[in-house]
JSON list of C-alpha atoms in Angstrom, two decimals:
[
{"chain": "A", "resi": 1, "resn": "UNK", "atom": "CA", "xyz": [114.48, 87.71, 93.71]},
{"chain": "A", "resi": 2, "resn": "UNK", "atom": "CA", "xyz": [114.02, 91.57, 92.71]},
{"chain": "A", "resi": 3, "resn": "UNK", "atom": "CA", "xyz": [112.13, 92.32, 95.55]},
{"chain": "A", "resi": 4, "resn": "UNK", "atom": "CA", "xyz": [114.19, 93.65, 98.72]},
{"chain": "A", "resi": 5, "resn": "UNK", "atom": "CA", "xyz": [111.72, 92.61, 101.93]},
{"chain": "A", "resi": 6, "resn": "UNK", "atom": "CA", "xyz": [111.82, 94.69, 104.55]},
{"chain": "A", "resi": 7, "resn": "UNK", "atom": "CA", "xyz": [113.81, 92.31, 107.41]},
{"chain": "A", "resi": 8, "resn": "UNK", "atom": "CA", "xyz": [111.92, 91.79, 110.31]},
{"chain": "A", "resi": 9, "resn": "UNK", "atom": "CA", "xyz": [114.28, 94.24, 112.48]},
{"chain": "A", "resi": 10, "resn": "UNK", "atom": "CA", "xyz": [113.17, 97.21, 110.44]},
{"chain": "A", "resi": 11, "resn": "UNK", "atom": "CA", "xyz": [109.49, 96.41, 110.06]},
{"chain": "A", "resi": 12, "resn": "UNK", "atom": "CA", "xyz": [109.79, 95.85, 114.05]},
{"chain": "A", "resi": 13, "resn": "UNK", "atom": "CA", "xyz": [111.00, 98.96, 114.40]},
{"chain": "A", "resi": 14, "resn": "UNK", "atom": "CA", "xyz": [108.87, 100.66, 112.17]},
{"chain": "A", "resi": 15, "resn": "UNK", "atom": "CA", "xyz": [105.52, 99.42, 113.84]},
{"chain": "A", "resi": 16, "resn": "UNK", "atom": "CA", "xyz": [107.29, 100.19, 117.09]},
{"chain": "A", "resi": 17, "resn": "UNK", "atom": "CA", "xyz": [107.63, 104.09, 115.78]},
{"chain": "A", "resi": 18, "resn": "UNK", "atom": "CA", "xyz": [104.28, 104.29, 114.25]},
{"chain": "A", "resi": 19, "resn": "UNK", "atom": "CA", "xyz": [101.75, 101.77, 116.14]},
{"chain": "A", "resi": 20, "resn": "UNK", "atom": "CA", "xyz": [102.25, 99.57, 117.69]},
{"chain": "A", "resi": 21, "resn": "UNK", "atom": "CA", "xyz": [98.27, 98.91, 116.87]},
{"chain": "A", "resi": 22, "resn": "UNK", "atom": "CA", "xyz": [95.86, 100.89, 114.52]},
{"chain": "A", "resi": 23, "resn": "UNK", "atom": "CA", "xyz": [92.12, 101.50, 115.66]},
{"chain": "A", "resi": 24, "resn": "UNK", "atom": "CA", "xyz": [91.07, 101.78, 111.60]},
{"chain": "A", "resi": 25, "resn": "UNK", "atom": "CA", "xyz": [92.05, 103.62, 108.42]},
{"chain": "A", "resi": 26, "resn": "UNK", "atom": "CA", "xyz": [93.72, 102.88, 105.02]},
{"chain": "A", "resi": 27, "resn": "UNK", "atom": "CA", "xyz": [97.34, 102.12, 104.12]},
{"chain": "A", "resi": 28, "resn": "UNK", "atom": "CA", "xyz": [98.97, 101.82, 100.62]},
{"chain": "A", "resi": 29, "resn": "UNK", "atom": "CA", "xyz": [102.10, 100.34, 100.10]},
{"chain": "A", "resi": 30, "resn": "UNK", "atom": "CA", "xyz": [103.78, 101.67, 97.15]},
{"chain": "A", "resi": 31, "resn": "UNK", "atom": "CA", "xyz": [106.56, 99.36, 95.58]},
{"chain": "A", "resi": 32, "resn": "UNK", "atom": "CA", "xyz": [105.23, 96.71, 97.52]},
{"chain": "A", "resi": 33, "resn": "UNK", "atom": "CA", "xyz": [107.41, 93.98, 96.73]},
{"chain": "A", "resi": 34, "resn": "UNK", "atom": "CA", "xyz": [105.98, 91.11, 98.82]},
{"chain": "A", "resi": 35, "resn": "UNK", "atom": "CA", "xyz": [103.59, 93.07, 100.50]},
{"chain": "A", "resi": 36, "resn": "UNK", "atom": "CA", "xyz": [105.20, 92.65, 103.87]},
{"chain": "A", "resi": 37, "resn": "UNK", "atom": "CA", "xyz": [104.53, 95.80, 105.22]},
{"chain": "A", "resi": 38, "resn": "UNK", "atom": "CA", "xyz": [100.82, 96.16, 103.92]},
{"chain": "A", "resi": 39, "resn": "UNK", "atom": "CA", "xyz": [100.46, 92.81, 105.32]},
{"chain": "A", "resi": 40, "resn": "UNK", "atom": "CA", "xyz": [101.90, 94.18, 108.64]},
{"chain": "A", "resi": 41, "resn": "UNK", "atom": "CA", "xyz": [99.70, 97.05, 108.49]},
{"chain": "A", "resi": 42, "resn": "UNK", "atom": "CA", "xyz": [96.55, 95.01, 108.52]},
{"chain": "A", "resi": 43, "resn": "UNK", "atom": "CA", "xyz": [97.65, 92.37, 110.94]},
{"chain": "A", "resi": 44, "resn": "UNK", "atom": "CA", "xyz": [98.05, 95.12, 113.41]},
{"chain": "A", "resi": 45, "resn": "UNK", "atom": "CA", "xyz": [94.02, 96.89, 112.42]},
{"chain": "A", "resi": 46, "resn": "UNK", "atom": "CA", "xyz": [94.03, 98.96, 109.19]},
{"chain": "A", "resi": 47, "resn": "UNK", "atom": "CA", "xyz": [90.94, 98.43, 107.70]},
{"chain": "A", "resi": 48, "resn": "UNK", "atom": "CA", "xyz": [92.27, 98.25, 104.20]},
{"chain": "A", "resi": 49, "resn": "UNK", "atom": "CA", "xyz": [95.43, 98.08, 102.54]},
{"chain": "A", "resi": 50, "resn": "UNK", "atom": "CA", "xyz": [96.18, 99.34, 98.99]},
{"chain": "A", "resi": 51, "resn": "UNK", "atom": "CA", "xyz": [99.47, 97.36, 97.30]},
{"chain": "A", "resi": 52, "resn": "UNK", "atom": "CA", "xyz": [100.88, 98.86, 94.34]},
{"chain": "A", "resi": 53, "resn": "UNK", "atom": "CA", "xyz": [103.83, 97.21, 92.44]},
{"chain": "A", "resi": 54, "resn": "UNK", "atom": "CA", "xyz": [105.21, 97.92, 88.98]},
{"chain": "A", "resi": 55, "resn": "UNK", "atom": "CA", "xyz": [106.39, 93.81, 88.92]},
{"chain": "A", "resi": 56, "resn": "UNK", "atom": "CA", "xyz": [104.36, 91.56, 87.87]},
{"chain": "A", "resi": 57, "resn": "UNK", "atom": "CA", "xyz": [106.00, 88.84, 90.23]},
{"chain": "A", "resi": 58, "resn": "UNK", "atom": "CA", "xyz": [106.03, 90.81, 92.51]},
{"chain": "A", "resi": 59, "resn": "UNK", "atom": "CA", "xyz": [102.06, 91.95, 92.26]},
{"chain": "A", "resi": 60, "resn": "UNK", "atom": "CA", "xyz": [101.85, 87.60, 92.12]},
{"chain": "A", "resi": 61, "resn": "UNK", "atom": "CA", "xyz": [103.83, 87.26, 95.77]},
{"chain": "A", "resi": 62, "resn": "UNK", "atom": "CA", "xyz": [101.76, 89.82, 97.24]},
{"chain": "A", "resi": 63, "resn": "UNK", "atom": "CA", "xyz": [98.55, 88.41, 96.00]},
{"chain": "A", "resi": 64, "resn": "UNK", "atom": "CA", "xyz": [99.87, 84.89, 97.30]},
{"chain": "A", "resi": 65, "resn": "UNK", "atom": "CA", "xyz": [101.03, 86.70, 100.58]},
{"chain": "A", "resi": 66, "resn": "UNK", "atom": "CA", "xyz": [97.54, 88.00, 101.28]},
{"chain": "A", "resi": 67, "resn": "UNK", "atom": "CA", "xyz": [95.43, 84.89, 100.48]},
{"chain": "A", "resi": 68, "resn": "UNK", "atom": "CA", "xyz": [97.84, 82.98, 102.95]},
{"chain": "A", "resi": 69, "resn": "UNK", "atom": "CA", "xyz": [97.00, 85.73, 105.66]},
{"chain": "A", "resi": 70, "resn": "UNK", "atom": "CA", "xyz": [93.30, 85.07, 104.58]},
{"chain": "A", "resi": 71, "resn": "UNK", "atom": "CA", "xyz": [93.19, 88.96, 103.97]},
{"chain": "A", "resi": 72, "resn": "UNK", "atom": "CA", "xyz": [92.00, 89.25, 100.66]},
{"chain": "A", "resi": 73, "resn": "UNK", "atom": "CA", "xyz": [89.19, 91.30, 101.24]},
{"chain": "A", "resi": 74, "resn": "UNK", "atom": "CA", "xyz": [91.15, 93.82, 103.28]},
{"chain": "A", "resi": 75, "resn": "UNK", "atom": "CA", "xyz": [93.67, 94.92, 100.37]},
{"chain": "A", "resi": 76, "resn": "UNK", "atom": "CA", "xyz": [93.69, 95.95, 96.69]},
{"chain": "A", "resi": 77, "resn": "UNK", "atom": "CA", "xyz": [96.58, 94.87, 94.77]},
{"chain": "A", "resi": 78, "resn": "UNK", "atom": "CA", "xyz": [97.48, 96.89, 91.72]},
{"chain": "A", "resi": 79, "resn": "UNK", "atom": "CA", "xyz": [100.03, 96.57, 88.96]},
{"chain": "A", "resi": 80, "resn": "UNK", "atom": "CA", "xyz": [100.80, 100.24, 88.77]},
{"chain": "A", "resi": 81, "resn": "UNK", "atom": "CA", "xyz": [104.21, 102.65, 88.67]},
{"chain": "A", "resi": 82, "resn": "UNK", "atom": "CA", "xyz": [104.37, 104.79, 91.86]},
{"chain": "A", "resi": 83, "resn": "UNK", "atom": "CA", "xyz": [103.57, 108.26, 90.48]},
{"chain": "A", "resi": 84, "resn": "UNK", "atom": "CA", "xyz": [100.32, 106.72, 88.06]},
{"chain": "A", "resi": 85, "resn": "UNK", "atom": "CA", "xyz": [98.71, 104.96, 91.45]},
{"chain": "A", "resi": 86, "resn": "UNK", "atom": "CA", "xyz": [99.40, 108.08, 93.18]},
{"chain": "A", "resi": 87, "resn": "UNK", "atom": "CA", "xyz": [96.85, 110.15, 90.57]},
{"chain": "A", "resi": 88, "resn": "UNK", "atom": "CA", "xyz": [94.78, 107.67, 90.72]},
{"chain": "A", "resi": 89, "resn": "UNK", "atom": "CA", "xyz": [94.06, 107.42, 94.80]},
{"chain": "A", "resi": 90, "resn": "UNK", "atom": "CA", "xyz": [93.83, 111.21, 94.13]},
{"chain": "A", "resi": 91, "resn": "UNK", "atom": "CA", "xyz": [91.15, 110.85, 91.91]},
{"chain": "A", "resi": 92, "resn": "UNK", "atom": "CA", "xyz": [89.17, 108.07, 93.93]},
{"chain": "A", "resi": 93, "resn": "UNK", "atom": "CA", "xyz": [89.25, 111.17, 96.80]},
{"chain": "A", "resi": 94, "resn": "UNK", "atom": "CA", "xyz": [91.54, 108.75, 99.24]},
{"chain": "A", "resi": 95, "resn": "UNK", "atom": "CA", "xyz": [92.96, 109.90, 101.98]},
{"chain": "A", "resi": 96, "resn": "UNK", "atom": "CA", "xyz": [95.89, 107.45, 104.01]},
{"chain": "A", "resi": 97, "resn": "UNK", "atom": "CA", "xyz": [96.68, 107.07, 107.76]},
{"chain": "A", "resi": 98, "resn": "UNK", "atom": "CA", "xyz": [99.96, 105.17, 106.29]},
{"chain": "A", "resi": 99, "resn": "UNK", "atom": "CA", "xyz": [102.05, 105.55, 103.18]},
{"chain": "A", "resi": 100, "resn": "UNK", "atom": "CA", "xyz": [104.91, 103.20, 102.99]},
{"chain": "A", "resi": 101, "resn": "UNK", "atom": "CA", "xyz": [107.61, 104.48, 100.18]},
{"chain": "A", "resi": 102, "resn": "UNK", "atom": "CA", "xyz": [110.15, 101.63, 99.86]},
{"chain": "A", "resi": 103, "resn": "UNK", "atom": "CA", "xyz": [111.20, 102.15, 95.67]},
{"chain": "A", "resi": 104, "resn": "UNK", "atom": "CA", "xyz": [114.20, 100.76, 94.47]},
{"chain": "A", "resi": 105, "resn": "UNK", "atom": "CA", "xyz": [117.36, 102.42, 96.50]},
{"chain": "A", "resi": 106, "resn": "UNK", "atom": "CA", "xyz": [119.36, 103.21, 92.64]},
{"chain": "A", "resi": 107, "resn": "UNK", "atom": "CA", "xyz": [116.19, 105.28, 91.23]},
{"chain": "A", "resi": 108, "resn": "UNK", "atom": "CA", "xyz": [115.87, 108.20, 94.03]},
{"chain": "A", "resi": 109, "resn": "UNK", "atom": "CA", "xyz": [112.30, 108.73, 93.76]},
{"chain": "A", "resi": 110, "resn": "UNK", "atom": "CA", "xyz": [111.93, 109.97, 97.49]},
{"chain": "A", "resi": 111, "resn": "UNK", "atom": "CA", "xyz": [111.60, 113.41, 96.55]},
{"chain": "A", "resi": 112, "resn": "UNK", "atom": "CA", "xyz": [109.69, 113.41, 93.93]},
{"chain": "A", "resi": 113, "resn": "UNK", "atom": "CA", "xyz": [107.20, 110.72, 95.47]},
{"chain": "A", "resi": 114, "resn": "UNK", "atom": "CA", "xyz": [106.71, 113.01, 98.82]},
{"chain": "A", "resi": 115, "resn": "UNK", "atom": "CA", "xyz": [105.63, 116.09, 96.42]},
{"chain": "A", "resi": 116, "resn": "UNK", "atom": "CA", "xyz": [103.28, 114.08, 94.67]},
{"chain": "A", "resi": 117, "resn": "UNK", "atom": "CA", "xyz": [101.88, 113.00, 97.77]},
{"chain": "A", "resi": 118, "resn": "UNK", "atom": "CA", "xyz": [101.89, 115.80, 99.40]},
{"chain": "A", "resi": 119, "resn": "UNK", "atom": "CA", "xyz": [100.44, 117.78, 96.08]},
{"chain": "A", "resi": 120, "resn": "UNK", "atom": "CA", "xyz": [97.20, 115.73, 96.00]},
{"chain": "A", "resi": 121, "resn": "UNK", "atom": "CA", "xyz": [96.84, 116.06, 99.73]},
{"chain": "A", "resi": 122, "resn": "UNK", "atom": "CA", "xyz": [96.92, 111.87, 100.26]},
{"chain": "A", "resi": 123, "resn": "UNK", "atom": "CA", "xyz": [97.75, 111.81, 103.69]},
{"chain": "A", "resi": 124, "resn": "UNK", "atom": "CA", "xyz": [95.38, 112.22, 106.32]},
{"chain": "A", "resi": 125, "resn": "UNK", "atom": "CA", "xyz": [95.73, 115.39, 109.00]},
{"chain": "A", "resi": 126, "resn": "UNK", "atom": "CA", "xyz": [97.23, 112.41, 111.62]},
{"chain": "A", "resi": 127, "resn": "UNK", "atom": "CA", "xyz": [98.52, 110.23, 109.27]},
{"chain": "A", "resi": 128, "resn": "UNK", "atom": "CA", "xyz": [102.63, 109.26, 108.12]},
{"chain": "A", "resi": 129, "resn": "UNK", "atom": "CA", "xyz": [104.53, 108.40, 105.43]},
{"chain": "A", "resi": 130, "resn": "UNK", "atom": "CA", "xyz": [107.36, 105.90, 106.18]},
{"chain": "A", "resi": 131, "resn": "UNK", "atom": "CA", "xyz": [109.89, 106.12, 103.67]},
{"chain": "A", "resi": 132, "resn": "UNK", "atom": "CA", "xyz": [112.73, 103.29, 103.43]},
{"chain": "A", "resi": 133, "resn": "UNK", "atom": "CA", "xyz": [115.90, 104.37, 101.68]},
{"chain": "A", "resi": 134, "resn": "UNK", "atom": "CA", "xyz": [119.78, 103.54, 101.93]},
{"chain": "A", "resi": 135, "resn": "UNK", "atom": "CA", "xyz": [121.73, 105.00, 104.63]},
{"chain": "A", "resi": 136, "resn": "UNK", "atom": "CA", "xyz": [122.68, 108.43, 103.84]},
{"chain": "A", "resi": 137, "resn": "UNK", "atom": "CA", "xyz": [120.37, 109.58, 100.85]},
{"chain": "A", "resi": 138, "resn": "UNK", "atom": "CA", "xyz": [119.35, 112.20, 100.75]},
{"chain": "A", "resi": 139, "resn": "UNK", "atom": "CA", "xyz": [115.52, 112.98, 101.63]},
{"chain": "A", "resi": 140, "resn": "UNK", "atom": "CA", "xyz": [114.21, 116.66, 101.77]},
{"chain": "A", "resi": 141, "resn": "UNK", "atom": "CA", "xyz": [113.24, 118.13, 105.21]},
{"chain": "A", "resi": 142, "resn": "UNK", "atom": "CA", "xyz": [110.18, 119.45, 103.97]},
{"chain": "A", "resi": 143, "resn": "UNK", "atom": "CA", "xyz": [108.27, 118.16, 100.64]},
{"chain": "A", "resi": 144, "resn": "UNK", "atom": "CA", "xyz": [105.18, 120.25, 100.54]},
{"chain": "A", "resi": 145, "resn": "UNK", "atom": "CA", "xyz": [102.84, 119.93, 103.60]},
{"chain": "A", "resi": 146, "resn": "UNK", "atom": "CA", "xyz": [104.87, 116.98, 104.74]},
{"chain": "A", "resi": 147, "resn": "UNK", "atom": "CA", "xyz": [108.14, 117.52, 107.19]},
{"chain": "A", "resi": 148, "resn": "UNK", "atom": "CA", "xyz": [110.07, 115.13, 108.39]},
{"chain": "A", "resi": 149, "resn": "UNK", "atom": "CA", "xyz": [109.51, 113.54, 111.78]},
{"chain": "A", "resi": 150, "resn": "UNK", "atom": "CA", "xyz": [111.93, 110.63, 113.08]},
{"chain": "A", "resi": 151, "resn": "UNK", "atom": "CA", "xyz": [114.55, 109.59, 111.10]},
{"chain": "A", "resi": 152, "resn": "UNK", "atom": "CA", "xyz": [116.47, 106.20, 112.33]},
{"chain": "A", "resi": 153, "resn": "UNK", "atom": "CA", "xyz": [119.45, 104.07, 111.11]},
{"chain": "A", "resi": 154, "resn": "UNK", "atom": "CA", "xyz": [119.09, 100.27, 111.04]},
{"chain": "A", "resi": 155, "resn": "UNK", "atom": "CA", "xyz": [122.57, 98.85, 109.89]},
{"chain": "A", "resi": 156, "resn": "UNK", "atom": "CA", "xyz": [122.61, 99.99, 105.99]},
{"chain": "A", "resi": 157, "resn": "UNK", "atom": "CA", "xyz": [118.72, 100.53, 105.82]},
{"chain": "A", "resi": 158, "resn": "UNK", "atom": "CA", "xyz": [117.52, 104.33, 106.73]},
{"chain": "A", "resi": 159, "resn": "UNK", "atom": "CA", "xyz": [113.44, 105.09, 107.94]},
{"chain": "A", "resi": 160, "resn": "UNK", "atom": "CA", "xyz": [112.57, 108.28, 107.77]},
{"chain": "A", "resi": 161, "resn": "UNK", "atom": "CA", "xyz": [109.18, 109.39, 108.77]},
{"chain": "A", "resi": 162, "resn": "UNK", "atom": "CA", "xyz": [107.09, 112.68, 107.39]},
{"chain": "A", "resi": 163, "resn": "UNK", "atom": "CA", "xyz": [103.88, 113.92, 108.64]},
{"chain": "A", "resi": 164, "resn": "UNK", "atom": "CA", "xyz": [101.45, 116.55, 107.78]},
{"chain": "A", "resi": 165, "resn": "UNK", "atom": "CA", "xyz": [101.76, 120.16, 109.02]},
{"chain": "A", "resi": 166, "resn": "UNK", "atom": "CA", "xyz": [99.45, 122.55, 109.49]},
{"chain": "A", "resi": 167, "resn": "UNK", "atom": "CA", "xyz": [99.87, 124.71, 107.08]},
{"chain": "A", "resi": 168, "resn": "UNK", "atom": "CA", "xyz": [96.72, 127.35, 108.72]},
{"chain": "A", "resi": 169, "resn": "UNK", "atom": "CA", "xyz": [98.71, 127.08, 111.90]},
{"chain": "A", "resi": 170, "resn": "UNK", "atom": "CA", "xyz": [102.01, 126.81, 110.04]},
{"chain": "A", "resi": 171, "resn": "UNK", "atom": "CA", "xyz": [102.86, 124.05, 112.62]},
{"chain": "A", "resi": 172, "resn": "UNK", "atom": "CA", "xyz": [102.36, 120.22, 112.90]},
{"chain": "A", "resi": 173, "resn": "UNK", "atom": "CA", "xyz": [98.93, 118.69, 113.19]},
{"chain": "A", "resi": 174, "resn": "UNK", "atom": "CA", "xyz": [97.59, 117.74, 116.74]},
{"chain": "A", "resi": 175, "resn": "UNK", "atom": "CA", "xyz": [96.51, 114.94, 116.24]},
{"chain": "A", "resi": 176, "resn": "UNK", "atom": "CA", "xyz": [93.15, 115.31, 117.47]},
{"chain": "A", "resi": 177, "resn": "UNK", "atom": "CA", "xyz": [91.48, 113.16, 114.46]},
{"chain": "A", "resi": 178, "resn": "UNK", "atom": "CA", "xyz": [94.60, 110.78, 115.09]},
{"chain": "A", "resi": 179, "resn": "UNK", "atom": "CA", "xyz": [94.09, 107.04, 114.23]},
{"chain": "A", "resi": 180, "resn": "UNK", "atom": "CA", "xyz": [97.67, 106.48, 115.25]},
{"chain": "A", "resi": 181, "resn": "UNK", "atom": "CA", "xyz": [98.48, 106.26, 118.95]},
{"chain": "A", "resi": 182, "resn": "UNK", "atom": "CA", "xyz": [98.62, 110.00, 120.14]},
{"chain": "A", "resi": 183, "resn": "UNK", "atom": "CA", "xyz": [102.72, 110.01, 121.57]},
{"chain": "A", "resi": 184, "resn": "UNK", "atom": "CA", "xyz": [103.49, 110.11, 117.53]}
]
């Protein structure tokens, strides 16, 4: 019950924005509740997912979640807080096609979570960060070497999208290394 799933409409149109299908990479899916959107992730080809929760139930439905999908080998499920998993894929040199940022709507850690990502370069050159929050927060335009790219309204549920620019260039990546399909 303290998880918030992502309803199917929004994870729809999430997939719809940023897939449909992935050829390979990583994800990691940061307040990951039930793991719905990892889950999603590697249904649809991600190699590997990386689940990070700071509930302990909730780290349980997601490991339940991904044995019933027979995926177990696919993700790593951590009980971790947001910004501590975030050093920690730094350290391990990881680099994401996919960040999903869904934390709890009251605590407004958008902002802060898009610098830290941004700061330890996490996202690869093609790669996006989907960020779920509640119709009309506030989200930066820019957060580093991430701007925002779509944002969309889905009843009381906001999705806004970031990717990486090219801060040589000063303009967005290509996407000639893109995992993603290229009309992103």
């Amino acid at each position: 019950m303290s998880t918030r799933p992502t309803t199917d409409k929004v994870k729809e149109a999430i997939f719809n924005m940023i897939g449909p299908y992935f050829t390979e990479g990583i994800g990691l899916d940061l307040f990951a509740g039930s793991g719905g959107l990892g889950i999603e992730a590697l249904s649809r080809g991600l190699e590997r997912v990386i689940f990070v929760d700071h509930d302990a139930k909730a780290v349980q439905t997601v490991r339940k979640n991904v044995a019933a999908c027979g995926l177990e080998k696919r993700a790593e499920i951590y009980r971790n807080d947001a910004e501590r998993a975030l050093k920690a894929v730094a350290k391990r040199g990881l680099r994401f096609s996919v960040i999903f940022l869904d934390p709890p709507y009251k605590e407004k850690k958008w902002p802060a979570l898009l610098s830290l990502i941004a700061g330890h370069d996490l996202l690869e050159a093609s790669g996006v960060v989907v960020a779920e929050h509640p119709v009309g927060a506030e989200l930066p335009e820019e957060a580093g070497n991430l701007k925002q790219w779509k944002r969309e309204t889905y009843g009381i549920t906001g999705v806004t999208m970031y990717r990486r620019t090219d801060e040589q260039k000063g303009d967005e990546s290509d996407g000639e290394h893109c995992r993603l399909p290229r009309e992103l």
